[in-house]
């Protein structure tokens, strides 16, 4: 009976930080956990003290649950900390951003060059009347003008709202409206998988739909013809021509808003998560430094899109506040071939690489021949973020990409937390594939039951955060009640509810299972979709699997599996039986899927998360809801047909 809960905890493989890694690691003393726990305000203020402030804070924290204010009375500017701070040091001529476009064009910006661009664009924004507090919407692909725009906004105190460049005009319009932006920054077009994406046309459609946009600034990226609306549309390069390279930074209060970020709406109206200047910057500065064990000479690459929180925190603000060299790329991992990323790792001698489990499973499916074409020996640390990583993918990542020598940091956090919250420290933590291990020092997490009581080790329940942290969201834009109701009302006003299910084990390690709605209850037994998925992908024919709990009249819910096979394998009733048997063997007969549906693709959000809600609707024969936020909306209908024809 205990088997379903135990299946993941049965994962016995252990990986100690290699000696060579520990010898050079920034953080090696396990006592940091105790120290930070005893005096967490002191812990965070020591990191804050490493940043530049116009005025030092009077108090570290004011906590009126659920409202926190950090570094009260402190004044600073995020762009000063990401750029100016490094100019008086030997980092002045160090590469801040190494960028590679899809057609192979490249651009390297040193800190000095980045400073000039940011200052000039800050002057451009000011000349258009943008003032402290005005929201600016940015709708750009992965080109250097994206971080330049963000930092220029930060310089003049105008909160940015970056909308993922692949979002539809409708999604962009609703975000422009909600934020009340008057300025939109976009580009003519960009490249993705050999195709030219007409970004300006999409931006025009959104601007028209939403109203309120007074100026559209257009970066020339692809050179495609675009109509420019007189009086409204302005070319980036023309505005920049006359702009001076020095712009005084706005002195921001620590609690002034730095940016807002809409969460990848799975249901309901998008939520504008608000992050502030001081706490956010301290949080991402500290976690980048410790989790990624940054060294001065490192080349660091997070392959996310800056349009997501991962890119904000760990391509832009975290690495640049640390004076690191951060890599960014335009395009897709499979274009011009399935070795694009490995080619870049080799070309730039990347040392630290951070990506998502969905990408790793994709690499596994493509096969080892792609990474094998390249010299990946520069890598010394790997990271994972975005969803639970199944142990098989973890072990593959470790062996094939990391050459067996690189520690893996599986980092749990959210748009709302702003910074990494549960993670190994690579020079200290012994890792277990599939576990994000322990809370970052100073962070307190727990697994609670329905009533807010901690579950005993080995048990499962709801993940909870028991203490405020500097990069925490402060509110939902324009809807503070929703902030309180969504995050601070499950148990009490002092306990943050992330909406994830988790287990913890005898060593105090956390195993995040995914959103609570991904955890099902089959005949009274708690089962995780991820556990069943892990079992399925252990089968040699399976490339990727998504499991949901479908309503069942007797058992409450039953697992239904959607499976992508590796090339060279075909779906058959015999294989379906085999896979069901496999799950029954690995976990328990309780976990045995009711149905296994073979499919060439799975419905994914733009950020690469499998949209399980939709799979559930398909399995339960429900009306399919909104599919517009999917990267591949056509898959939904195909799957529904496959499901019903086979039933
Ligand atoms: C950073 C980011 C947040 C949700 C979160 C959880 C899932 C993220 C994870 C993970 C297990 C990890 N998640 N990292 N689950 N292990 N290492 O992804 O933010 O897009 O807001 O998603 O992603 O379910 O609640 P966001």
XYZ file of C-alpha atoms and ligand atoms in Angstrom:
673
model
C 0.000 0.000 0.000
C 2.814 2.371 0.842
C 4.447 1.569 -2.464
C 3.051 4.465 -4.552
C 4.350 7.079 -2.114
C 7.586 5.234 -1.799
C 8.340 4.701 -5.485
C 10.331 7.909 -5.865
C 11.841 7.679 -2.433
C 13.055 4.245 -3.483
C 15.402 6.004 -5.857
C 18.656 4.840 -4.281
C 21.243 6.407 -6.522
C 23.401 9.035 -4.810
C 25.855 11.489 -6.293
C 28.427 13.211 -4.140
C 30.008 16.445 -5.361
C 33.256 15.366 -7.080
C 36.417 16.227 -5.134
C 37.830 18.453 -7.883
C 34.597 20.411 -7.854
C 34.541 20.808 -4.091
C 38.158 21.944 -4.037
C 37.267 25.024 -6.105
C 33.686 25.602 -4.945
C 32.658 29.002 -3.576
C 30.592 27.439 -0.797
C 31.872 24.312 0.922
C 30.938 24.659 4.552
C 27.661 22.850 5.391
C 27.389 25.103 8.429
C 26.039 27.873 6.148
C 22.607 26.251 6.562
C 22.641 26.532 10.341
C 24.042 30.052 10.305
C 21.478 31.303 7.798
C 18.641 29.639 9.639
C 19.582 31.217 12.962
C 19.892 34.705 11.558
C 18.215 34.823 8.177
C 17.969 38.605 8.118
C 21.700 38.850 8.734
C 22.297 36.233 6.038
C 20.412 38.207 3.389
C 21.853 41.541 4.483
C 25.393 40.243 3.924
C 24.529 39.603 0.254
C 22.808 42.996 0.076
C 26.033 44.550 1.354
C 27.867 43.213 -1.702
C 25.639 45.332 -3.977
C 25.822 49.102 -4.580
C 23.310 51.292 -2.763
C 22.801 55.061 -2.957
C 21.543 54.819 0.585
C 21.868 51.875 2.923
C 18.685 50.299 4.338
C 17.608 51.023 7.915
C 15.939 47.681 8.537
C 16.195 44.371 6.720
C 12.591 43.189 6.981
C 9.174 44.369 7.993
C 6.752 41.431 8.016
C 3.063 42.126 8.368
C 1.794 38.825 7.012
C 1.194 38.415 4.172
C 2.884 41.730 3.310
C 6.655 41.968 3.439
C 8.968 44.908 2.883
C 12.672 44.262 2.513
C 15.653 46.604 2.993
C 13.479 49.415 4.265
C 14.789 52.879 3.516
C 17.422 51.533 1.102
C 17.882 53.269 -2.267
C 19.445 51.590 -5.281
C 19.147 51.049 -9.011
C 19.156 47.630 -10.647
C 20.930 48.776 -13.833
C 23.710 50.355 -11.757
C 24.196 47.005 -10.063
C 24.115 45.022 -13.300
C 26.303 47.386 -15.314
C 27.938 50.453 -13.703
C 29.145 48.465 -10.708
C 31.538 46.513 -12.925
C 32.976 49.417 -14.896
C 35.513 50.478 -12.304
C 36.852 46.909 -12.097
C 38.781 44.664 -14.488
C 35.374 43.476 -15.695
C 34.946 46.654 -17.720
C 36.058 44.938 -20.920
C 34.766 41.484 -20.026
C 31.983 40.019 -22.163
C 28.682 40.657 -20.413
C 26.498 39.120 -23.112
C 27.522 36.680 -25.830
C 24.687 36.446 -28.314
C 24.231 34.134 -31.289
C 21.438 34.558 -33.837
C 19.834 31.672 -35.667
C 21.489 32.456 -39.038
C 24.849 32.324 -37.215
C 25.399 36.055 -36.744
C 26.933 36.920 -33.386
C 27.259 39.895 -31.115
C 29.384 40.261 -28.004
C 28.729 43.140 -25.630
C 31.347 43.953 -23.019
C 30.164 45.558 -19.799
C 31.387 48.895 -21.156
C 29.461 48.422 -24.407
C 26.373 47.242 -22.550
C 26.584 50.346 -20.369
C 26.618 52.581 -23.407
C 23.621 50.886 -25.013
C 21.595 50.870 -21.787
C 22.330 54.533 -21.098
C 21.497 55.575 -24.629
C 18.216 53.702 -24.625
C 17.369 55.104 -21.172
C 17.776 58.568 -22.720
C 15.560 57.538 -25.643
C 12.800 56.436 -23.276
C 13.093 59.647 -21.281
C 12.903 61.700 -24.483
C 9.591 59.970 -25.228
C 8.268 61.129 -21.876
C 8.581 57.808 -20.022
C 8.843 58.506 -16.304
C 9.416 56.618 -13.083
C 6.476 54.282 -12.463
C 5.290 54.102 -16.116
C 4.955 50.513 -17.342
C 6.663 49.579 -20.609
C 5.667 46.430 -22.505
C 8.465 44.603 -24.297
C 7.600 42.086 -27.027
C 10.952 41.009 -28.380
C 12.573 37.722 -29.325
C 15.966 36.634 -27.977
C 18.059 39.518 -29.306
C 20.409 41.796 -27.303
C 17.924 44.672 -27.468
C 15.729 42.689 -25.065
C 18.057 42.828 -22.034
C 19.153 46.330 -23.104
C 15.511 47.494 -22.992
C 14.918 45.869 -19.618
C 17.991 47.480 -18.069
C 17.158 50.861 -19.617
C 13.684 50.666 -18.058
C 15.267 49.764 -14.735
C 17.616 52.737 -15.073
C 14.779 55.255 -15.319
C 12.508 53.440 -12.858
C 9.918 52.369 -15.426
C 8.755 48.828 -14.585
C 8.984 46.523 -17.585
C 6.471 43.918 -18.571
C 8.151 41.478 -20.933
C 5.675 39.394 -22.881
C 7.136 36.204 -24.358
C 7.864 36.912 -28.030
C 6.017 33.792 -29.135
C 2.741 34.769 -27.491
C -0.221 35.530 -29.721
C -1.435 39.092 -30.425
C -4.489 38.343 -28.271
C -2.375 37.336 -25.292
C -0.160 40.410 -25.794
C -3.175 42.719 -26.031
C -4.662 41.537 -22.741
C -1.303 42.011 -21.000
C -0.862 45.519 -22.445
C -4.334 46.400 -21.246
C -3.905 44.971 -17.783
C -0.570 46.745 -17.272
C -1.736 50.060 -18.750
C 1.427 50.448 -20.867
C 1.667 53.336 -23.318
C 4.950 52.190 -24.855
C 5.532 48.934 -26.738
C 8.973 47.740 -27.835
C 9.102 45.150 -30.617
C 11.014 44.280 -33.802
C 10.367 43.829 -37.525
C 10.805 40.065 -37.551
C 13.044 37.267 -36.299
C 14.148 33.765 -37.131
C 12.863 30.489 -35.821
C 13.566 27.108 -37.401
C 14.475 28.726 -40.692
C 11.286 30.740 -40.824
C 10.926 34.496 -40.625
C 8.405 35.376 -37.912
C 6.638 38.695 -38.674
C 6.729 40.133 -35.159
C 5.756 43.690 -36.063
C 2.522 42.554 -37.714
C 1.612 40.679 -34.543
C 2.501 43.670 -32.386
C 0.357 45.926 -34.616
C -2.602 43.627 -34.179
C -2.181 43.670 -30.404
C -1.727 47.447 -30.261
C -4.919 47.872 -32.223
C -6.850 45.423 -30.056
C -5.748 46.855 -26.746
C -5.750 50.608 -27.329
C -3.637 52.817 -25.069
C -0.354 52.299 -26.944
C 1.048 55.697 -27.957
C 4.505 54.743 -29.230
C 5.840 51.559 -30.786
C 9.627 51.287 -30.891
C 10.761 48.863 -33.586
C 14.143 47.124 -33.599
C 15.410 46.208 -37.054
C 16.331 42.560 -36.696
C 15.388 40.651 -39.838
C 15.153 43.483 -42.386
C 11.708 42.441 -43.603
C 9.423 45.191 -44.887
C 7.123 46.557 -42.226
C 4.613 49.383 -42.432
C 5.433 52.160 -39.963
C 2.467 54.132 -38.652
C 3.412 57.842 -38.732
C 3.356 59.498 -35.325
C 3.229 56.171 -33.517
C 6.017 53.911 -34.827
C 9.688 54.747 -34.378
C 12.830 52.880 -35.439
C 15.108 51.891 -32.578
C 18.263 52.670 -34.569
C 17.066 56.138 -35.542
C 16.196 57.012 -31.965
C 19.555 55.676 -30.758
C 21.580 57.664 -33.304
C 21.340 60.925 -31.468
C 21.123 59.532 -27.941
C 23.843 60.336 -25.401
C 25.660 57.483 -23.692
C 25.207 58.832 -20.176
C 21.887 58.789 -18.350
C 21.583 59.473 -14.631
C 20.041 56.449 -12.886
C 16.837 56.995 -10.939
C 17.288 56.490 -7.200
C 14.764 53.755 -6.528
C 13.397 52.799 -3.183
C 14.152 49.158 -2.364
C 10.409 48.513 -2.453
C 9.771 50.310 -5.773
C 8.550 47.971 -8.492
C 11.254 46.663 -10.833
C 9.053 44.653 -13.183
C 5.918 42.646 -13.601
C 5.639 39.247 -15.209
C 2.435 37.556 -16.222
C 2.300 33.918 -15.232
C 1.856 31.382 -18.002
C -1.917 31.293 -17.761
C -3.114 27.737 -17.530
C -6.533 28.897 -16.361
C -8.251 32.201 -15.776
C -7.098 35.762 -16.286
C -3.302 36.177 -16.396
C -1.792 37.297 -13.126
C 0.704 40.167 -13.209
C 3.232 39.112 -10.592
C 4.955 42.198 -9.135
C 8.632 42.178 -8.153
C 10.447 45.016 -6.402
C 13.972 46.369 -6.755
C 15.953 45.635 -3.582
C 14.687 42.261 -2.459
C 14.488 40.774 -5.943
C 18.004 41.848 -6.815
C 19.479 40.541 -3.564
C 17.656 37.230 -4.026
C 18.766 36.583 -7.582
C 22.281 37.888 -6.931
C 22.753 35.521 -3.996
C 21.244 32.439 -5.606
C 23.125 32.883 -8.896
C 26.394 33.190 -7.018
C 25.893 30.178 -4.765
C 23.749 27.766 -6.773
C 25.758 28.143 -9.982
C 29.062 28.451 -8.155
C 30.062 31.357 -10.380
C 33.738 31.996 -10.946
C 35.139 35.068 -12.635
C 36.256 33.230 -15.781
C 33.060 31.209 -16.266
C 30.883 31.274 -19.335
C 27.368 30.746 -18.096
C 24.413 29.719 -20.252
C 20.773 29.458 -19.316
C 18.971 28.320 -22.463
C 15.533 29.621 -21.384
C 13.769 32.514 -23.068
C 14.010 35.894 -21.322
C 10.232 36.090 -21.774
C 9.910 33.771 -18.748
C 10.927 34.353 -15.148
C 13.862 31.956 -15.577
C 15.328 34.270 -18.194
C 14.692 37.421 -16.133
C 16.364 36.029 -13.030
C 19.025 33.750 -14.489
C 19.955 35.234 -17.874
C 19.691 38.921 -17.016
C 19.543 40.129 -13.405
C 21.333 37.297 -11.568
C 24.326 36.812 -13.881
C 24.835 40.506 -14.699
C 24.644 41.640 -11.057
C 27.409 39.072 -10.490
C 29.512 40.416 -13.365
C 29.286 37.097 -15.206
C 29.418 36.339 -18.923
C 25.925 35.241 -19.942
C 25.135 33.535 -23.250
C 21.875 34.014 -25.124
C 20.673 32.608 -28.407
C 17.940 33.100 -30.969
C 16.306 30.048 -32.504
C 15.561 26.534 -31.450
C 17.582 23.505 -30.227
C 16.848 21.503 -33.395
C 17.756 24.039 -36.040
C 19.733 23.905 -38.325
C 20.237 20.519 -36.672
C 19.588 18.754 -33.388
C 23.054 19.649 -32.117
C 22.597 23.445 -32.046
C 23.038 23.706 -28.288
C 26.035 21.370 -28.147
C 27.647 23.258 -30.983
C 27.301 26.428 -28.926
C 28.627 24.781 -25.766
C 31.703 23.776 -27.738
C 32.109 27.099 -29.560
C 31.907 29.282 -26.442
C 33.433 26.745 -24.072
C 30.389 27.003 -21.823
C 31.081 26.025 -18.201
C 27.631 26.186 -16.622
C 24.510 25.087 -18.469
C 20.938 25.471 -17.185
C 17.917 24.014 -19.011
C 14.531 22.293 -18.509
C 13.549 18.613 -18.124
C 11.316 18.774 -21.186
C 14.385 19.728 -23.239
C 16.438 16.958 -21.658
C 13.816 14.346 -22.514
C 13.767 15.716 -26.042
C 17.568 15.343 -26.268
C 17.230 11.759 -25.028
C 14.713 11.011 -27.726
C 16.922 12.475 -30.449
C 19.786 10.294 -29.303
C 23.330 10.484 -28.044
C 24.831 10.959 -31.480
C 24.079 14.712 -31.361
C 25.963 15.617 -28.181
C 28.631 13.090 -29.234
C 29.518 15.281 -32.228
C 30.892 17.955 -29.899
C 33.499 18.527 -27.249
C 31.491 19.222 -24.098
C 34.474 18.978 -21.758
C 34.243 22.659 -20.756
C 31.047 21.948 -18.790
C 31.481 21.703 -15.034
C 27.965 22.276 -13.678
C 24.463 21.507 -14.992
C 21.095 22.842 -13.893
C 17.449 21.907 -14.335
C 14.292 23.961 -13.810
C 10.625 24.140 -14.676
C 9.135 20.818 -13.726
C 10.010 17.684 -11.856
C 12.865 15.866 -13.540
C 12.367 12.134 -13.749
C 15.354 10.153 -12.463
C 16.033 8.572 -15.872
C 16.360 11.985 -17.513
C 18.531 13.202 -14.629
C 20.888 10.252 -14.981
C 21.052 10.668 -18.762
C 21.816 14.398 -18.386
C 24.535 13.576 -15.870
C 26.139 10.875 -18.010
C 25.729 12.107 -21.578
C 25.896 15.903 -21.237
C 27.878 16.124 -18.015
C 30.295 13.338 -18.915
C 29.683 11.895 -15.432
C 31.720 14.704 -13.839
C 29.287 17.631 -13.447
C 27.053 18.092 -10.422
C 23.396 18.732 -11.302
C 21.403 21.422 -9.522
C 17.679 20.655 -9.782
C 16.205 24.011 -8.795
C 12.632 24.421 -7.604
C 11.081 27.875 -7.716
C 8.327 29.887 -9.415
C 7.528 33.162 -11.152
C 6.159 34.235 -7.787
C 9.229 33.327 -5.739
C 11.454 35.279 -8.150
C 14.510 33.294 -7.108
C 15.551 29.662 -6.643
C 14.115 28.284 -3.381
C 14.898 24.568 -3.167
C 18.166 23.399 -4.675
C 21.419 21.641 -4.034
C 24.502 23.733 -3.310
C 26.843 22.030 -5.773
C 29.924 21.992 -3.522
C 28.043 20.629 -0.519
C 24.933 18.650 -1.329
C 24.857 14.960 -2.148
C 22.193 14.707 -4.842
C 19.509 12.114 -5.517
C 18.108 12.001 -9.063
C 14.615 13.486 -9.017
C 14.979 15.487 -5.805
C 15.568 19.246 -5.647
C 17.109 18.387 -2.254
C 17.010 21.147 0.411
C 15.834 24.747 0.771
C 18.445 27.362 -0.071
C 20.038 28.696 3.143
C 17.711 31.151 4.874
C 14.645 29.617 3.232
C 12.233 27.469 5.240
C 10.075 24.927 3.453
C 7.838 22.136 4.693
C 5.433 19.494 3.491
C 2.049 20.073 5.129
C -1.223 18.224 5.157
C -4.688 19.636 4.535
C -4.774 21.089 8.050
C -1.368 22.692 7.900
C 0.301 19.999 9.998
C 3.775 18.848 8.918
C 3.707 15.325 7.506
C 6.249 12.862 8.897
C 9.351 12.121 6.792
C 8.476 9.714 4.001
C 5.034 11.244 3.616
C 3.466 13.438 0.993
C 1.370 16.585 1.050
C 1.487 20.219 0.034
C 4.701 22.136 -0.337
C 4.735 25.282 1.824
C 7.158 28.117 2.539
C 7.283 29.192 6.155
C 9.307 32.365 6.040
C 9.441 35.471 3.839
C 12.340 35.678 1.369
C 13.707 38.784 -0.335
C 12.630 38.062 -3.950
C 9.058 37.113 -3.044
C 6.264 38.670 -5.075
C 4.687 41.644 -3.335
C 1.292 41.599 -4.999
C -0.685 40.760 -8.121
C -0.832 43.865 -10.262
C -4.110 45.640 -9.532
C -5.501 42.789 -7.446
C -4.061 42.551 -3.947
C -7.022 40.461 -2.772
C -6.097 37.803 -5.270
C -2.542 37.854 -3.898
C -3.841 37.163 -0.414
C -6.406 34.587 -1.514
C -4.175 32.668 -3.897
C -0.962 32.406 -1.907
C -1.608 33.147 1.768
C -4.984 31.701 2.606
C -4.610 27.944 2.395
C -3.567 27.596 6.046
C -2.786 30.967 7.562
C -1.482 34.385 6.528
C 2.138 33.519 7.298
C 2.440 30.376 5.218
C 2.937 30.607 1.473
C 1.084 28.088 -0.670
C 2.900 27.409 -3.982
C 0.273 24.969 -5.317
C 2.726 22.089 -5.617
C 2.555 18.650 -4.128
C 5.709 17.269 -2.517
C 7.182 14.535 -0.385
C 10.130 14.668 1.877
C 12.382 11.883 3.018
C 14.386 10.870 6.075
C 17.288 13.089 5.012
C 15.007 16.123 4.799
C 15.204 16.107 1.000
C 12.223 17.472 -0.919
C 10.715 15.676 -3.908
C 8.482 18.149 -5.688
C 5.836 16.233 -7.602
C 4.341 19.054 -9.622
C 1.189 21.068 -9.373
C -1.306 19.746 -6.933
C -3.682 19.085 -9.763
C -1.068 16.709 -11.175
C -1.328 14.500 -8.166
C -4.161 12.018 -8.304
C -5.948 9.924 -5.823
C -6.611 6.411 -7.047
C -8.806 4.392 -4.768
C -7.550 6.320 -1.788
C -3.903 6.140 -2.758
C -1.883 9.187 -3.542
C -0.115 8.791 -6.884
C 1.987 11.274 -8.758
C 1.682 11.638 -12.480
C 5.434 12.025 -12.487
C 6.097 8.711 -10.782
C 4.085 6.913 -13.437
C 5.751 8.914 -16.185
C 9.142 7.958 -14.800
C 8.158 4.318 -14.855
C 6.974 4.573 -18.457
C 10.094 6.292 -19.764
C 12.180 3.514 -18.275
C 10.756 1.316 -21.031
C 13.164 1.254 -24.005
C 10.429 2.155 -26.515
C 9.222 5.291 -24.710
C 10.558 8.775 -25.417
C 8.140 10.861 -23.392
C 5.021 10.249 -21.359
C 2.339 12.416 -19.798
C 0.004 10.932 -17.255
C -3.168 12.408 -15.843
C -5.776 11.282 -13.394
C -9.099 10.842 -15.176
C -12.354 10.652 -13.241
C -13.522 7.135 -12.532
C -16.884 6.152 -10.987
C -15.428 3.643 -8.558
C -11.806 4.471 -7.956
C -12.232 8.234 -7.955
C -9.477 8.642 -10.495
C -7.497 6.359 -12.755
C -4.201 7.073 -14.484
C -4.327 7.607 -18.251
C -1.029 7.736 -20.111
C -0.203 9.623 -23.296
C 2.998 8.244 -24.753
C 5.438 9.356 -27.443
C 7.481 6.459 -28.777
C 11.114 6.597 -29.858
C 11.722 6.445 -33.575
C 11.720 2.861 -34.811
C 8.885 1.847 -32.467
C 5.194 1.627 -33.311
C 2.182 1.572 -31.022
C 0.268 -1.710 -30.718
C -2.136 -3.399 -28.285
C 0.744 -5.638 -27.223
C 2.941 -2.661 -26.400
C 0.077 -1.036 -24.521
C -0.179 -4.139 -22.320
C 3.554 -4.192 -21.823
C 3.624 -0.575 -20.671
C 0.745 -1.091 -18.247
C 2.599 -4.065 -16.854
C 5.784 -2.048 -16.528
C 4.043 0.565 -14.366
C 2.416 -2.109 -12.257
C 5.851 -3.591 -11.689
C 7.769 -0.413 -10.989
C 5.196 1.266 -8.747
C 2.249 -0.924 -7.905
C -0.808 -2.415 -9.615
C -2.724 0.599 -8.270
C -0.733 2.822 -10.590
C -1.427 0.703 -13.655
C -2.740 3.055 -16.376
C -6.289 2.489 -17.448
C -5.410 3.499 -20.984
C -2.193 4.090 -22.894
C -2.634 6.392 -25.878
C 0.188 6.575 -28.412
C 0.703 10.010 -29.874
C 3.352 11.751 -31.967
C 3.169 14.905 -29.817
C 1.860 16.333 -26.553
C 0.063 19.649 -26.005
C 2.618 22.045 -24.526
C 2.467 25.610 -23.278
C 4.856 28.085 -24.831
C 7.189 27.571 -21.909
C 7.320 23.865 -22.666
C 5.098 22.552 -19.900
C 2.735 19.753 -20.796
C -0.814 21.049 -20.427
C -2.271 18.286 -18.330
C -5.594 20.019 -17.821
C -6.216 19.533 -21.526
C -5.205 15.874 -21.423
C -7.639 15.386 -18.581
C -10.410 17.005 -20.578
C -9.625 14.697 -23.484
C -9.567 11.606 -21.271
C -12.831 12.618 -19.635
C -14.510 13.429 -22.941
C -15.037 17.062 -21.909
C -15.357 20.125 -24.094
C -11.822 21.353 -24.794
C -11.282 24.759 -23.170
C -9.009 27.522 -24.366
C -6.104 26.109 -26.387
C -4.716 29.438 -27.646
C -1.838 29.477 -25.168
C -0.501 26.208 -26.581
C 2.602 26.073 -28.706
C 0.919 23.373 -30.790
C -2.881 23.867 -30.580
C -3.540 21.363 -33.400
C -2.331 18.506 -31.184
C -5.358 18.838 -28.898
C -7.861 17.926 -31.591
C -5.676 15.132 -32.985
C -5.346 13.601 -29.558
C -9.050 13.751 -28.943
C -9.665 11.881 -32.181
C -7.026 9.284 -31.326
C -8.545 8.842 -27.886
C -12.143 8.367 -28.983
C -11.439 6.237 -32.061
C -9.490 3.821 -29.915
C -11.887 3.686 -26.933
C 10.903 28.754 -12.580
C 9.596 28.325 -13.154
C 6.585 27.160 -11.533
C 6.133 25.708 -11.366
C 6.270 25.205 -9.964
C 6.432 23.720 -10.180
C 7.247 23.650 -11.444
C 9.640 24.473 -11.403
C 10.680 22.733 -10.630
C 9.306 22.446 -10.669
C 9.694 20.342 -9.795
C 11.556 21.704 -10.153
N 8.690 23.540 -11.164
N 10.848 23.990 -11.101
N 8.815 21.262 -10.249
N 11.016 20.539 -9.752
N 12.905 21.866 -10.128
O 9.492 27.298 -13.797
O 8.532 29.160 -12.883
O 6.957 28.981 -14.863
O 6.248 30.006 -12.624
O 6.580 27.529 -12.914
O 6.967 24.851 -12.151
O 5.197 23.130 -10.408
O 5.134 25.529 -9.196
P 7.036 28.972 -13.374
